mmCIF file of C-alpha atoms in Angstrom:
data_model
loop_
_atom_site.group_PDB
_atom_site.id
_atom_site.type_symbol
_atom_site.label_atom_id
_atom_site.label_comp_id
_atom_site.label_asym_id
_atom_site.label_seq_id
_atom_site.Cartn_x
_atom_site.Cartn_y
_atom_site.Cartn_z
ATOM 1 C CA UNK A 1 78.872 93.206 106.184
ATOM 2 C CA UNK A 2 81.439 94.111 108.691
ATOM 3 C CA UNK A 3 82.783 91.977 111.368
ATOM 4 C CA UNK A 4 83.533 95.293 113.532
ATOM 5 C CA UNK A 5 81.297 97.157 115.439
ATOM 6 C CA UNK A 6 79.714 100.347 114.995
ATOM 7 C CA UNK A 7 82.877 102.724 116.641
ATOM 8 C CA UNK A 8 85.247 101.006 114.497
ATOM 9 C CA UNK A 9 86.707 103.816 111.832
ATOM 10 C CA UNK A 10 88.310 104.142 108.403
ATOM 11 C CA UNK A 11 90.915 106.737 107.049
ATOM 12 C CA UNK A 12 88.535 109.159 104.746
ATOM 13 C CA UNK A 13 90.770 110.642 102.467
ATOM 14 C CA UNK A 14 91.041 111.342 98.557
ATOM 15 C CA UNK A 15 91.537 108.072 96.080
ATOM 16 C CA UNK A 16 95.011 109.564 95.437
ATOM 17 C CA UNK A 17 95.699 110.202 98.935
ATOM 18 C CA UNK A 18 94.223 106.655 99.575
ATOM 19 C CA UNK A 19 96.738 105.185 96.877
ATOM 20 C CA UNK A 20 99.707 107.019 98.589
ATOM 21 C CA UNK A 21 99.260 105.720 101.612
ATOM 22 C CA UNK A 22 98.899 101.998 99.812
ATOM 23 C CA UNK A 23 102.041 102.614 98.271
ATOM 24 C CA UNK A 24 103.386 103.462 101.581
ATOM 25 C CA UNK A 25 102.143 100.635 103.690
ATOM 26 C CA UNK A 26 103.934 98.661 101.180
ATOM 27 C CA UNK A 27 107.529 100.456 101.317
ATOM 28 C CA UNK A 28 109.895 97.513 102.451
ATOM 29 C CA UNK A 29 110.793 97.631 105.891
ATOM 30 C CA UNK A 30 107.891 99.792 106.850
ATOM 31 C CA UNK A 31 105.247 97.502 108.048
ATOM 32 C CA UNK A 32 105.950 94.760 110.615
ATOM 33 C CA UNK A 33 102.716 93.117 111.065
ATOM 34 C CA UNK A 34 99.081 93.095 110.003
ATOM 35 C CA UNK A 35 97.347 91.912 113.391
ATOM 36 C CA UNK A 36 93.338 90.836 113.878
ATOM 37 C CA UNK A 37 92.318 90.257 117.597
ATOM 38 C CA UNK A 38 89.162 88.269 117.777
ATOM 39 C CA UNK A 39 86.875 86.930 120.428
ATOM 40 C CA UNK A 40 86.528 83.251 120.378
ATOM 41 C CA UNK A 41 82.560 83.908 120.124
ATOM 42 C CA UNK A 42 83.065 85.752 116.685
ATOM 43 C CA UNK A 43 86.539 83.189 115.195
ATOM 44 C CA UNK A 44 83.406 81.393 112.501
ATOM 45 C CA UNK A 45 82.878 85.399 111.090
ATOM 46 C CA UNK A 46 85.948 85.684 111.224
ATOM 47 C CA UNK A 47 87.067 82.418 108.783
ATOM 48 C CA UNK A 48 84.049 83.053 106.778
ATOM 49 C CA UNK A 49 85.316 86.501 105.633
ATOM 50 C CA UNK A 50 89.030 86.003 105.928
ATOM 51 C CA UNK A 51 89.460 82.299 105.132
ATOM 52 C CA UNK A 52 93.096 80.949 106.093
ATOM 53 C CA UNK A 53 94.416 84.526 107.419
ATOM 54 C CA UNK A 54 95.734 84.108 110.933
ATOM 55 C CA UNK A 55 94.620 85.791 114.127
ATOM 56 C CA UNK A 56 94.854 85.899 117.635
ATOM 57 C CA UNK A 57 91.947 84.476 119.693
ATOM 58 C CA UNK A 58 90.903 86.340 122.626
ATOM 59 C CA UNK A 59 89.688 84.148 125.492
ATOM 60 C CA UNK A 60 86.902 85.264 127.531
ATOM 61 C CA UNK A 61 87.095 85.785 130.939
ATOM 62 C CA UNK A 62 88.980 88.542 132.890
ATOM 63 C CA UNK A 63 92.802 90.272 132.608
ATOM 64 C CA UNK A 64 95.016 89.459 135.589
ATOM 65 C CA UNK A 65 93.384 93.029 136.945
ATOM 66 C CA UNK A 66 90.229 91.676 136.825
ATOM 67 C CA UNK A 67 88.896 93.656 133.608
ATOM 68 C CA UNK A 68 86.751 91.785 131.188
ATOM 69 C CA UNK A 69 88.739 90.839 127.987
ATOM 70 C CA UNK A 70 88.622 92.510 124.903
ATOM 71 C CA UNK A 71 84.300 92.064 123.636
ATOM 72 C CA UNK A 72 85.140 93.242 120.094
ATOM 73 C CA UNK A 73 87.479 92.450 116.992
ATOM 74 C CA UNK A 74 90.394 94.964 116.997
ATOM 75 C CA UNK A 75 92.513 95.268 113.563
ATOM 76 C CA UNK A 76 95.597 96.614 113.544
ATOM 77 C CA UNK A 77 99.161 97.711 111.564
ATOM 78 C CA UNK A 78 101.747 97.819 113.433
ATOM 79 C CA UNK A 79 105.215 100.014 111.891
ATOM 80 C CA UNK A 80 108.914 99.125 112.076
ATOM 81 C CA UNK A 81 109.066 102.683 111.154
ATOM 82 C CA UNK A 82 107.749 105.910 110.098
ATOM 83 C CA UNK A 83 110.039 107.821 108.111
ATOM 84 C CA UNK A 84 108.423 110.046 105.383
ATOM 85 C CA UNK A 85 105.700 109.331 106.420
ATOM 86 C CA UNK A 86 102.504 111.060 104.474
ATOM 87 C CA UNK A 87 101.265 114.306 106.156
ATOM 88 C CA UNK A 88 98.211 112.742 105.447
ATOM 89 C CA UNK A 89 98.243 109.386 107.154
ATOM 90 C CA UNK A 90 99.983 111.302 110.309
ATOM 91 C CA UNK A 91 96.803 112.102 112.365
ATOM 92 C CA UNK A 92 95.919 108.580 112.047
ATOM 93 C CA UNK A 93 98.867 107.033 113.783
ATOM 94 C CA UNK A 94 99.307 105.922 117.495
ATOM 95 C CA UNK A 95 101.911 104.946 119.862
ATOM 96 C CA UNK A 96 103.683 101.403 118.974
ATOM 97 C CA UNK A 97 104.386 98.782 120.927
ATOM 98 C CA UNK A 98 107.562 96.638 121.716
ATOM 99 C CA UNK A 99 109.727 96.815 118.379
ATOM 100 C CA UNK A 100 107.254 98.667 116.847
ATOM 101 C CA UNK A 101 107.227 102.469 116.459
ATOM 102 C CA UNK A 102 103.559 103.196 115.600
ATOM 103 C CA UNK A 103 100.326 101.689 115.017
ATOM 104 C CA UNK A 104 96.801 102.366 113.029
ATOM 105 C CA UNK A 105 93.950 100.973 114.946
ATOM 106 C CA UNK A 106 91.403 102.205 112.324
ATOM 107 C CA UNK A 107 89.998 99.322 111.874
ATOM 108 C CA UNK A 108 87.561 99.636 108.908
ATOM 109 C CA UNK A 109 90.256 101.047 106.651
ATOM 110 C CA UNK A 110 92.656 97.621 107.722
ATOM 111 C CA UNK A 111 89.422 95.796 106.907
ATOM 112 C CA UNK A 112 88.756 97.370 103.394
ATOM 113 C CA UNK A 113 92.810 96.917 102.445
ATOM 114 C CA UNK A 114 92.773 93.387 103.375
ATOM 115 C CA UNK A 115 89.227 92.684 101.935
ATOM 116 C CA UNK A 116 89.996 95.102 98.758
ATOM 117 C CA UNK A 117 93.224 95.750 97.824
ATOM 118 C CA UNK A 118 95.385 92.513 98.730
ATOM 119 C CA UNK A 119 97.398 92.914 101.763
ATOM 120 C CA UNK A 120 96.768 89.969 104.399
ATOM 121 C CA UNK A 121 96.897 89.661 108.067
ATOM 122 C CA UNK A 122 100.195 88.693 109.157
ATOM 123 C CA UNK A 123 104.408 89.831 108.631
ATOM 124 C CA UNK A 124 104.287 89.447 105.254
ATOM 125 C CA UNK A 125 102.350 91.335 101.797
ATOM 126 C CA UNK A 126 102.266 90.743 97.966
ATOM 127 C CA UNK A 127 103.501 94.275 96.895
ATOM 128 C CA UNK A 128 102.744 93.310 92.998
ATOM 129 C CA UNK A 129 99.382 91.842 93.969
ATOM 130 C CA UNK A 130 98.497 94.656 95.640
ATOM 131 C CA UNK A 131 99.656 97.442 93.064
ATOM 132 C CA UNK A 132 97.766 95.907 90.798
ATOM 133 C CA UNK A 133 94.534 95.795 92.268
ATOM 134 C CA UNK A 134 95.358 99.218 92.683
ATOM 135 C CA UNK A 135 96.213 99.407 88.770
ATOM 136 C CA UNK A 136 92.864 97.634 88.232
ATOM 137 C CA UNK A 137 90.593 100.052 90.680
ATOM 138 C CA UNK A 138 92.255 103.080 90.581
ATOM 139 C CA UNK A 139 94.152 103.162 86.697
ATOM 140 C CA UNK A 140 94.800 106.607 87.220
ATOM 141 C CA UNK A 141 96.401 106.422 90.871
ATOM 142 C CA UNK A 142 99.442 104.305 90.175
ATOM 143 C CA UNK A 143 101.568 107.306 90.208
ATOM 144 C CA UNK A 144 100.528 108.178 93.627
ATOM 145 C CA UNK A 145 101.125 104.630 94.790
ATOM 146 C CA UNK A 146 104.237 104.534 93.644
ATOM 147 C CA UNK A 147 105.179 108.197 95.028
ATOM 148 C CA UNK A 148 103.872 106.322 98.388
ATOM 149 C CA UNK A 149 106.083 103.375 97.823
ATOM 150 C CA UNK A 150 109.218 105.670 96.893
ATOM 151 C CA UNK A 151 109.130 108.119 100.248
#
């Protein structure tokens, strides 16, 4: 079950293009932060799921221009940069904020890498964890998480 609601989206691509991009979220220097935004009303799905990863809590109430605050859980990575970056993990980026160049709001695929494949929430990932879960689930896609890695 997902703690996101049903607009939230994943990146849909091959398992080799899926291990590329892997390799390349975990290039040093690439990715500055793993974020999860959650209402206060949904922080116990939250823990249950993700026990001792870190989020921000969103308050309920309105924004300073009188907006309602965020309803729903927003995941996001955020990039210190983008260089060689995939062709096919391109369409899937946004514009950054503050130090950071880019973002991916797609917030099942964050969900499935964190769940899945090892990274966390937060500045800071286990590169060898996470190559080899993908060793583990994806034997044969090493290679193209390593080609990720190297670009």
């Amino acid at each position: 079950m997902s703690i996101l609601g049903h607009r939230a989206t994943d990146i849909n691509v091959s398992t080799a293009d899926f291990c590329l991009i892997l390799g390349y979220l975990c290039s040093p220097g690439r990715v500055g932060l793993i974020e999860a935004q959650i209402p206060e009303e949904k922080a116990f799905i939250f823990e249950r799921d993700f026990p001792g990863e870190p989020y921000y809590p969103i308050t309920q109430g309105e924004t300073t221009g009188g907006n309602m605050m965020k309803q729903g859980c927003q995941l996001r990575i955020y990039f210190l940069n983008t260089r060689n970056c995939p062709l096919v993990l391109q369409p899937h980026l946004r514009t950054g904020v503050g130090k950071f160049t880019k973002r991916i709001n797609r917030g099942l695929f964050i969900e499935k890498i964190v769940k899945h494949y090892g990274f966390s929430f937060g500045e800071h990932q286990n590169v060898t964890a996470i190559r080899n879960t993908v060793s583990r689930l994806h034997p044969a896609n090493v290679i193209d998480f390593d080609r990720g890695y190297n670009l």
